[in-house]
CSV table of C-alpha atoms in Angstrom, one decimal:
chain,number,residue,atom,x,y,z
A,1099,MET,CA,11.3,-9.6,-21.4
A,1100,THR,CA,10.2,-11.8,-24.3
A,1101,ARG,CA,7.1,-9.8,-24.8
A,1102,PHE,CA,9.0,-6.5,-25.2
A,1103,ASN,CA,12.1,-8.1,-26.9
A,1104,ALA,CA,14.3,-6.9,-24.0
A,1105,GLN,CA,17.6,-8.6,-23.5
A,1106,ALA,CA,17.8,-7.4,-19.9
A,1107,LEU,CA,15.9,-5.4,-17.3
A,1108,LEU,CA,17.4,-2.7,-15.1
A,1109,VAL,CA,15.6,-2.7,-11.7
A,1110,SER,CA,16.3,0.2,-9.3
A,1111,SER,CA,13.2,0.5,-7.1
A,1112,LEU,CA,13.9,-1.1,-3.7
A,1113,PRO,CA,10.5,-2.9,-3.4
A,1114,ASN,CA,11.0,-4.6,-6.8
A,1115,ILE,CA,14.6,-5.5,-5.9
A,1116,ARG,CA,13.3,-7.1,-2.7
A,1117,TYR,CA,10.5,-8.9,-4.5
A,1118,PHE,CA,12.9,-10.5,-7.0
A,1119,THR,CA,15.9,-11.2,-4.8
A,1120,GLY,CA,15.0,-10.9,-1.1
A,1121,PHE,CA,17.5,-8.1,-0.6
A,1122,THR,CA,16.4,-5.6,2.1
A,1123,GLY,CA,19.1,-3.0,2.0
A,1124,SER,CA,18.4,0.7,1.3
A,1125,ASP,CA,20.5,1.0,-1.9
A,1126,GLY,CA,21.3,-1.3,-4.9
A,1127,VAL,CA,20.4,-2.1,-8.5
A,1128,LEU,CA,19.4,-5.3,-10.2
A,1129,ILE,CA,20.2,-6.4,-13.7
A,1130,LEU,CA,18.1,-9.3,-14.9
A,1131,THR,CA,18.9,-11.1,-18.1
A,1132,LEU,CA,17.1,-14.2,-19.4
A,1133,ASN,CA,19.7,-16.4,-17.7
A,1134,THR,CA,21.4,-14.4,-14.9
A,1135,ALA,CA,20.6,-12.0,-12.1
A,1136,PHE,CA,23.3,-9.4,-11.1
A,1137,LEU,CA,22.6,-7.6,-7.8
A,1138,LEU,CA,24.9,-4.6,-7.5
A,1139,VAL,CA,25.5,-3.1,-4.0
A,1140,ASP,CA,28.1,-1.0,-2.4
A,1141,GLY,CA,30.5,-2.2,0.4
A,1142,ARG,CA,27.9,-1.5,3.1
A,1143,TYR,CA,25.6,-4.2,1.9
A,1144,PHE,CA,27.9,-6.8,0.2
A,1145,THR,CA,27.7,-9.4,3.0
A,1146,GLN,CA,24.0,-8.8,3.6
A,1147,ALA,CA,23.3,-9.2,-0.1
A,1148,LYS,CA,25.2,-12.5,-0.3
A,1149,GLU,CA,23.2,-13.8,2.7
A,1150,GLN,CA,19.8,-12.7,1.4
A,1151,SER,CA,20.1,-13.2,-2.4
A,1152,HIS,CA,21.3,-16.7,-3.0
A,1153,GLU,CA,20.2,-16.9,-6.7
A,1154,CYS,CA,22.0,-13.7,-7.7
A,1155,ASP,CA,25.6,-12.9,-8.7
A,1156,VAL,CA,26.3,-10.2,-6.1
A,1157,VAL,CA,28.6,-7.5,-7.3
A,1158,CYS,CA,30.2,-4.9,-5.0
A,1159,TYR,CA,30.7,-1.6,-6.8
A,1160,LYS,CA,32.5,1.6,-6.1
A,1161,LYS,CA,30.7,3.6,-8.8
A,1162,LYS,CA,27.2,2.3,-9.5
A,1163,ILE,CA,26.8,3.6,-13.1
A,1164,GLU,CA,30.2,2.4,-14.1
A,1165,SER,CA,29.4,-1.1,-12.7
A,1166,VAL,CA,26.1,-1.2,-14.6
A,1167,GLN,CA,27.9,-0.1,-17.8
A,1168,THR,CA,30.5,-2.9,-17.4
A,1169,ILE,CA,28.0,-5.7,-16.8
A,1170,LEU,CA,25.7,-4.6,-19.7
A,1171,LYS,CA,28.7,-4.4,-22.1
A,1172,ASP,CA,30.1,-7.8,-20.9
A,1173,CYS,CA,26.7,-9.4,-21.5
A,1174,GLY,CA,26.3,-7.7,-24.9
A,1175,ILE,CA,23.0,-6.0,-24.0
A,1176,THR,CA,21.7,-3.6,-26.6
A,1177,ARG,CA,18.0,-3.6,-25.6
A,1178,LEU,CA,17.3,-2.7,-22.0
A,1179,GLY,CA,14.0,-2.4,-20.2
A,1180,PHE,CA,13.9,0.0,-17.3
A,1181,GLU,CA,11.3,1.2,-14.7
A,1182,SER,CA,10.3,4.4,-16.4
A,1183,GLU,CA,7.9,5.4,-13.5
A,1184,ARG,CA,10.7,4.9,-10.9
A,1185,VAL,CA,13.8,6.4,-12.4
A,1186,THR,CA,14.5,10.2,-12.2
A,1187,VAL,CA,15.1,12.2,-15.3
A,1188,ALA,CA,18.7,12.9,-14.1
A,1189,THR,CA,19.5,9.2,-13.5
A,1190,HIS,CA,18.0,8.2,-16.8
A,1191,ALA,CA,20.1,10.9,-18.6
A,1192,THR,CA,23.3,9.7,-16.9
A,1193,ILE,CA,22.7,6.0,-17.9
A,1194,VAL,CA,21.8,6.9,-21.4
A,1195,ALA,CA,24.9,8.9,-21.8
A,1196,ALA,CA,27.0,6.1,-20.4
A,1197,LEU,CA,25.4,3.5,-22.8
A,1198,PRO,CA,25.0,5.2,-26.2
A,1199,SER,CA,24.7,1.9,-28.0
A,1200,VAL,CA,21.8,0.6,-25.9
A,1201,ASP,CA,18.1,1.0,-26.8
A,1202,PHE,CA,16.1,1.8,-23.7
A,1203,LEU,CA,12.6,0.4,-23.4
A,1204,PRO,CA,10.4,2.3,-20.9
A,1205,LEU,CA,8.4,-0.3,-18.9
A,1206,ALA,CA,6.1,1.6,-16.6
A,1207,ALA,CA,3.4,-0.6,-15.1
A,1208,GLU,CA,4.6,-3.8,-16.6
A,1209,ILE,CA,7.2,-4.6,-14.0
A,1210,ASP,CA,5.1,-3.5,-11.0
A,1211,GLU,CA,2.2,-5.5,-12.2
A,1212,LEU,CA,4.2,-8.7,-11.7
A,1213,ARG,CA,3.6,-8.2,-8.0
A,1214,GLN,CA,-0.2,-7.8,-8.2
A,1215,CYS,CA,-1.1,-11.4,-7.5
A,1216,LYS,CA,0.4,-12.6,-4.2
A,1217,ASP,CA,1.6,-16.2,-3.5
A,1218,HIS,CA,0.9,-18.1,-0.3
A,1219,GLU,CA,4.0,-16.9,1.5
A,1220,GLU,CA,3.2,-13.2,0.7
A,1221,LEU,CA,-0.4,-13.7,1.8
A,1222,ALA,CA,0.8,-15.1,5.1
A,1223,LEU,CA,2.9,-12.1,5.7
A,1224,LEU,CA,0.1,-9.7,4.7
A,1225,ALA,CA,-2.2,-11.5,7.1
A,1226,ALA,CA,0.3,-11.4,9.9
A,1227,ALA,CA,0.7,-7.6,9.5
A,1228,ALA,CA,-3.1,-7.1,9.4
A,1229,GLU,CA,-3.6,-9.3,12.5
A,1230,LEU,CA,-1.0,-7.5,14.4
A,1231,SER,CA,-2.4,-4.1,13.5
A,1232,SER,CA,-6.0,-5.0,14.3
A,1233,ARG,CA,-5.0,-6.3,17.8
A,1234,ALA,CA,-3.0,-3.2,18.5
A,1235,LEU,CA,-6.1,-1.1,17.6
A,1236,GLN,CA,-8.3,-3.0,20.0
A,1237,GLN,CA,-5.9,-2.3,22.8
A,1238,VAL,CA,-5.9,1.4,22.1
A,1239,LEU,CA,-9.7,1.7,21.7
A,1240,LEU,CA,-10.1,0.2,25.2
A,1241,ASP,CA,-8.2,3.2,26.6
A,1242,LEU,CA,-9.6,6.0,24.3
A,1243,ARG,CA,-11.2,8.7,26.3
A,1244,PRO,CA,-12.5,12.3,25.7
A,1245,GLY,CA,-9.7,14.7,26.4
A,1246,GLN,CA,-7.0,12.7,24.7
A,1247,SER,CA,-5.3,14.3,21.7
A,1248,GLU,CA,-5.2,12.7,18.3
A,1249,LEU,CA,-1.5,12.5,18.6
A,1250,GLU,CA,-1.7,10.6,21.8
A,1251,ILE,CA,-3.9,8.0,20.1
A,1252,SER,CA,-1.5,7.8,17.2
A,1253,LEU,CA,1.5,7.3,19.5
A,1254,ALA,CA,-0.3,4.7,21.6
A,1255,LEU,CA,-1.2,2.8,18.4
A,1256,GLU,CA,2.4,2.9,17.2
A,1257,PHE,CA,3.8,1.7,20.6
A,1258,ALA,CA,1.2,-1.2,20.7
A,1259,MET,CA,2.2,-2.3,17.2
A,1260,LYS,CA,5.9,-2.2,17.8
A,1261,ARG,CA,5.5,-4.0,21.1
A,1262,ALA,CA,3.7,-6.7,19.2
A,1263,GLY,CA,6.5,-7.1,16.8
A,1264,ALA,CA,5.9,-4.7,13.9
A,1265,GLU,CA,9.1,-3.6,12.2
A,1266,ALA,CA,7.6,-0.2,11.3
A,1267,CYS,CA,4.4,1.8,10.9
A,1268,ALA,CA,3.0,1.6,7.4
A,1269,PHE,CA,2.6,5.4,7.2
A,1270,ASP,CA,2.0,8.4,9.5
A,1271,PHE,CA,-1.3,7.4,11.0
A,1272,ILE,CA,-4.5,9.4,10.3
A,1273,VAL,CA,-6.4,10.3,13.4
A,1274,ALA,CA,-9.1,12.8,12.5
A,1275,SER,CA,-11.8,13.7,15.1
A,1276,GLY,CA,-14.9,15.9,14.9
A,1277,VAL,CA,-14.8,18.4,12.0
A,1278,ARG,CA,-11.3,17.2,11.1
A,1279,GLY,CA,-12.9,14.0,10.0
A,1280,ALA,CA,-13.7,15.8,6.8
A,1281,LEU,CA,-10.0,15.6,5.9
A,1282,PRO,CA,-9.4,12.2,4.2
A,1283,HIS,CA,-5.7,12.4,5.0
A,1284,GLY,CA,-6.0,14.3,8.3
A,1285,ARG,CA,-2.8,13.3,10.1
A,1286,ALA,CA,-2.9,13.2,13.9
A,1287,SER,CA,-2.8,16.7,15.5
A,1288,ASN,CA,-2.9,18.2,18.9
A,1289,LYS,CA,-6.6,18.5,18.8
A,1290,LYS,CA,-8.4,17.1,21.8
A,1291,ILE,CA,-11.1,14.4,21.2
A,1292,LEU,CA,-14.5,15.4,22.6
A,1293,SER,CA,-17.4,13.3,23.7
A,1294,GLY,CA,-20.0,13.1,20.9
A,1295,GLU,CA,-17.4,13.2,18.1
A,1296,LEU,CA,-16.6,10.6,15.4
A,1297,VAL,CA,-12.9,9.7,15.2
A,1298,THR,CA,-11.5,8.2,12.0
A,1299,ILE,CA,-8.3,6.1,12.5
A,1300,ASP,CA,-6.3,5.0,9.4
A,1301,PHE,CA,-3.4,2.8,10.4
A,1302,GLY,CA,-1.2,-0.1,9.4
A,1303,SER,CA,2.1,-1.9,10.2
A,1304,VAL,CA,5.0,-3.5,8.3
A,1305,CYS,CA,6.0,-7.1,9.0
A,1306,ASP,CA,8.8,-8.7,7.0
A,1307,GLY,CA,8.5,-5.9,4.4
A,1308,TYR,CA,4.7,-6.4,3.9
A,1309,TYR,CA,2.2,-3.8,4.7
A,1310,SER,CA,-1.3,-3.6,6.3
A,1311,ASP,CA,-3.8,-0.9,5.8
A,1312,GLU,CA,-7.1,-0.5,7.6
A,1313,THR,CA,-9.5,2.3,8.7
A,1314,VAL,CA,-12.1,2.4,11.4
A,1315,THR,CA,-14.4,5.3,12.4
A,1316,VAL,CA,-15.7,5.1,16.0
A,1317,ALA,CA,-18.0,7.3,18.0
A,1318,VAL,CA,-16.8,8.6,21.4
A,1319,GLY,CA,-19.2,8.7,24.3
A,1320,THR,CA,-22.5,9.3,22.3
A,1321,ALA,CA,-23.6,9.5,18.7
A,1322,ASP,CA,-26.5,11.4,17.1
A,1323,ALA,CA,-28.9,10.3,14.4
A,1324,LYS,CA,-26.9,11.9,11.5
A,1325,GLN,CA,-23.6,10.3,12.6
A,1326,ARG,CA,-25.3,6.9,12.7
A,1327,GLU,CA,-27.0,7.5,9.3
A,1328,ILE,CA,-23.8,8.5,7.5
A,1329,TYR,CA,-21.9,5.7,9.1
A,1330,GLN,CA,-24.5,3.2,7.8
A,1331,ILE,CA,-24.4,4.6,4.3
A,1332,VAL,CA,-20.6,4.1,4.2
A,1333,LYS,CA,-20.8,0.7,5.8
A,1334,ASP,CA,-23.4,-0.5,3.3
A,1335,ALA,CA,-21.3,0.8,0.4
A,1336,HIS,CA,-18.3,-1.1,1.8
A,1337,ASP,CA,-20.4,-4.2,2.2
A,1338,LEU,CA,-21.8,-4.1,-1.3
A,1339,VAL,CA,-18.4,-3.9,-2.8
A,1340,ILE,CA,-17.1,-6.8,-0.6
A,1341,THR,CA,-19.9,-8.9,-1.8
A,1342,ALA,CA,-19.2,-8.0,-5.5
A,1343,VAL,CA,-15.5,-8.8,-5.4
A,1344,LYS,CA,-14.7,-12.0,-7.4
A,1345,PRO,CA,-12.3,-13.0,-10.2
A,1346,GLY,CA,-13.0,-11.2,-13.4
A,1347,VAL,CA,-14.9,-8.3,-12.0
A,1348,SER,CA,-13.8,-4.9,-13.3
A,1349,LEU,CA,-12.1,-2.8,-10.6
A,1350,ALA,CA,-13.8,0.3,-12.1
A,1351,GLU,CA,-17.1,-1.4,-11.5
A,1352,LEU,CA,-16.3,-1.9,-7.8
A,1353,ASP,CA,-15.6,1.8,-7.6
A,1354,THR,CA,-18.9,2.5,-9.3
A,1355,ILE,CA,-20.9,0.3,-6.9
A,1356,ALA,CA,-19.7,2.2,-3.8
A,1357,ARG,CA,-20.0,5.6,-5.6
A,1358,ASN,CA,-23.6,4.9,-6.8
A,1359,HIS,CA,-24.7,3.8,-3.4
A,1360,ILE,CA,-23.4,7.0,-1.7
A,1361,ALA,CA,-24.8,9.1,-4.5
A,1362,ASP,CA,-28.2,7.5,-4.2
A,1363,HIS,CA,-28.3,8.8,-0.6
A,1364,GLY,CA,-27.4,12.3,-1.6
A,1365,TYR,CA,-23.7,12.4,-0.7
A,1366,ALA,CA,-22.1,12.0,-4.1
A,1367,GLU,CA,-20.0,15.3,-3.8
A,1368,TYR,CA,-18.6,14.1,-0.5
A,1369,PHE,CA,-16.8,11.0,-1.8
A,1370,GLY,CA,-14.0,12.4,-3.8
A,1371,HIS,CA,-11.2,9.7,-3.8
A,1372,GLY,CA,-10.8,6.4,-5.5
A,1373,LEU,CA,-12.2,3.3,-3.8
A,1374,GLY,CA,-8.9,1.6,-3.1
A,1375,HIS,CA,-5.4,0.5,-4.0
A,1376,GLY,CA,-3.1,-2.5,-4.0
A,1377,VAL,CA,-1.1,-3.4,-0.8
A,1378,GLY,CA,2.0,-5.5,-0.6
A,1379,LEU,CA,5.6,-4.5,-0.4
A,1380,GLU,CA,4.4,-0.9,-0.6
A,1381,ILE,CA,1.4,0.7,1.1
A,1382,HIS,CA,0.2,1.9,-2.3
A,1383,GLU,CA,0.9,-0.4,-5.3
A,1384,LYS,CA,-0.9,-1.9,-8.3
A,1385,PRO,CA,-3.7,-2.3,-8.9
A,1386,ALA,CA,-5.6,0.9,-8.5
A,1387,VAL,CA,-9.2,0.5,-7.7
A,1388,ASN,CA,-11.0,3.5,-9.1
A,1389,GLY,CA,-13.3,4.6,-11.9
A,1390,THR,CA,-10.6,4.8,-14.5
A,1391,SER,CA,-9.0,1.4,-13.8
A,1392,GLU,CA,-8.7,-1.0,-16.7
A,1393,MET,CA,-7.8,-4.0,-14.5
A,1394,HIS,CA,-10.0,-6.9,-13.5
A,1395,ALA,CA,-9.8,-8.8,-10.3
A,1396,ALA,CA,-7.7,-12.0,-10.3
A,1397,VAL,CA,-7.1,-14.6,-7.7
A,1398,GLY,CA,-4.3,-13.5,-5.3
A,1399,MET,CA,-4.8,-9.8,-5.9
A,1400,VAL,CA,-4.8,-7.8,-2.6
A,1401,PHE,CA,-6.4,-4.3,-2.4
A,1402,THR,CA,-8.3,-2.0,-0.1
A,1403,ILE,CA,-12.0,-1.2,-0.1
A,1404,GLU,CA,-12.3,2.2,1.5
A,1405,PRO,CA,-15.4,4.3,0.8
A,1406,GLY,CA,-16.0,7.5,2.7
A,1407,ILE,CA,-18.1,10.5,3.2
A,1408,TYR,CA,-16.4,13.8,4.1
A,1409,ILE,CA,-18.5,16.9,4.9
A,1410,PRO,CA,-16.8,20.2,5.6
A,1411,ASP,CA,-17.5,21.7,9.0
A,1412,TRP,CA,-19.2,18.5,10.1
A,1413,GLY,CA,-16.8,15.6,9.9
A,1414,GLY,CA,-16.5,12.3,8.1
A,1415,VAL,CA,-16.6,8.6,8.0
A,1416,ARG,CA,-14.3,6.1,6.3
A,1417,ILE,CA,-14.4,2.4,6.6
A,1418,GLU,CA,-11.5,0.4,5.1
A,1419,ASP,CA,-10.6,-3.3,4.8
A,1420,THR,CA,-7.9,-5.0,2.8
A,1421,VAL,CA,-9.1,-8.0,0.8
A,1422,VAL,CA,-7.6,-10.8,-1.1
A,1423,VAL,CA,-9.4,-12.2,-4.2
A,1424,THR,CA,-10.2,-15.9,-3.9
A,1425,ALA,CA,-11.6,-18.4,-6.4
A,1426,SER,CA,-15.1,-17.9,-5.0
A,1427,GLY,CA,-15.0,-14.2,-4.1
A,1428,CYS,CA,-12.7,-12.5,-1.5
A,1429,SER,CA,-11.6,-12.8,2.1
A,1430,LEU,CA,-10.7,-10.1,4.5
A,1431,LEU,CA,-7.1,-9.8,5.7
A,1432,THR,CA,-7.9,-7.0,8.1
A,1433,LYS,CA,-9.8,-8.0,11.3
A,1434,ALA,CA,-11.1,-5.0,13.2
A,1435,THR,CA,-14.9,-4.9,13.4
A,1436,LYS,CA,-16.6,-2.5,11.0
A,1437,GLU,CA,-19.9,-2.4,12.9
A,1438,PHE,CA,-20.8,0.9,14.4
A,1439,THR,CA,-18.8,1.2,17.6
A,1440,LEU,CA,-19.1,3.5,20.7
A,1441,VAL,CA,-16.0,3.8,22.8
A,1442,ALA,CA,-15.8,5.4,26.2
A,1443,ALA,CA,-19.6,5.1,26.4
């Protein structure tokens, strides 16, 4: 607020509201001044907000915009920062019309970037989600057999996670077998898994609001030389990046390390997405780990490392771990083995 000469911040995204206040409801708005925090909720969430957000003045509104208008006027706010990447054009127009004397300061990444470096409590929650997810996967892989559908694997993984205590799945799981492995975001389908196919499983859970994200690629029954070769190329790219992560390293450089290794083996055109993304109260958050990133790794940052090779009409391999940057390098939050694995052999 001092950096941008803002008298207050208007926070409307639920992950940021939760980060600042602990409030977990599905609707609300937060007004932060230099000295006070006002959490505005409707009648459904008033009691919950009072219980969860002890350091806020909780306000129960009937009309959200009118309540925001009243508080800003009472506090004499004339320069207001807002989440320009989170607010719709329609909502912004309504607020501007209601507050003609206020200068609005668009803060895009600046507010989200406050969440990039996790504290010990956040890291513990991220680790718990990752541990739960990895254990659930191991249970499912023990029972994976040719003839099962991708959807059956996805559902079994969801059940295993929720039985273990996950509050939700992090996203619609990706289970892509055989030629469908060439789809980086190939959501589980009715396709039957065949012996001799690779299966890519991208999965995660949510624990106390914090997400996990992990991908394994396994071979079912048997594996040929090309499958093993491409797997090893991706695995080596993954390992080279893990070794390179340390405070101060450019996130764009990490992307380049993986991309160059895959290119050196002749598969440059088959790795089309960025190397990774931040994970926390959202499955995709700051920082982005790609070739255009201007960020550098810092202690406490949590992000994914997920190189892949995707070949149309053949299939694909992706290997993903979530790491936390430490003073001496990084450590893995995700736990499933990334060594080449045969299941139902």
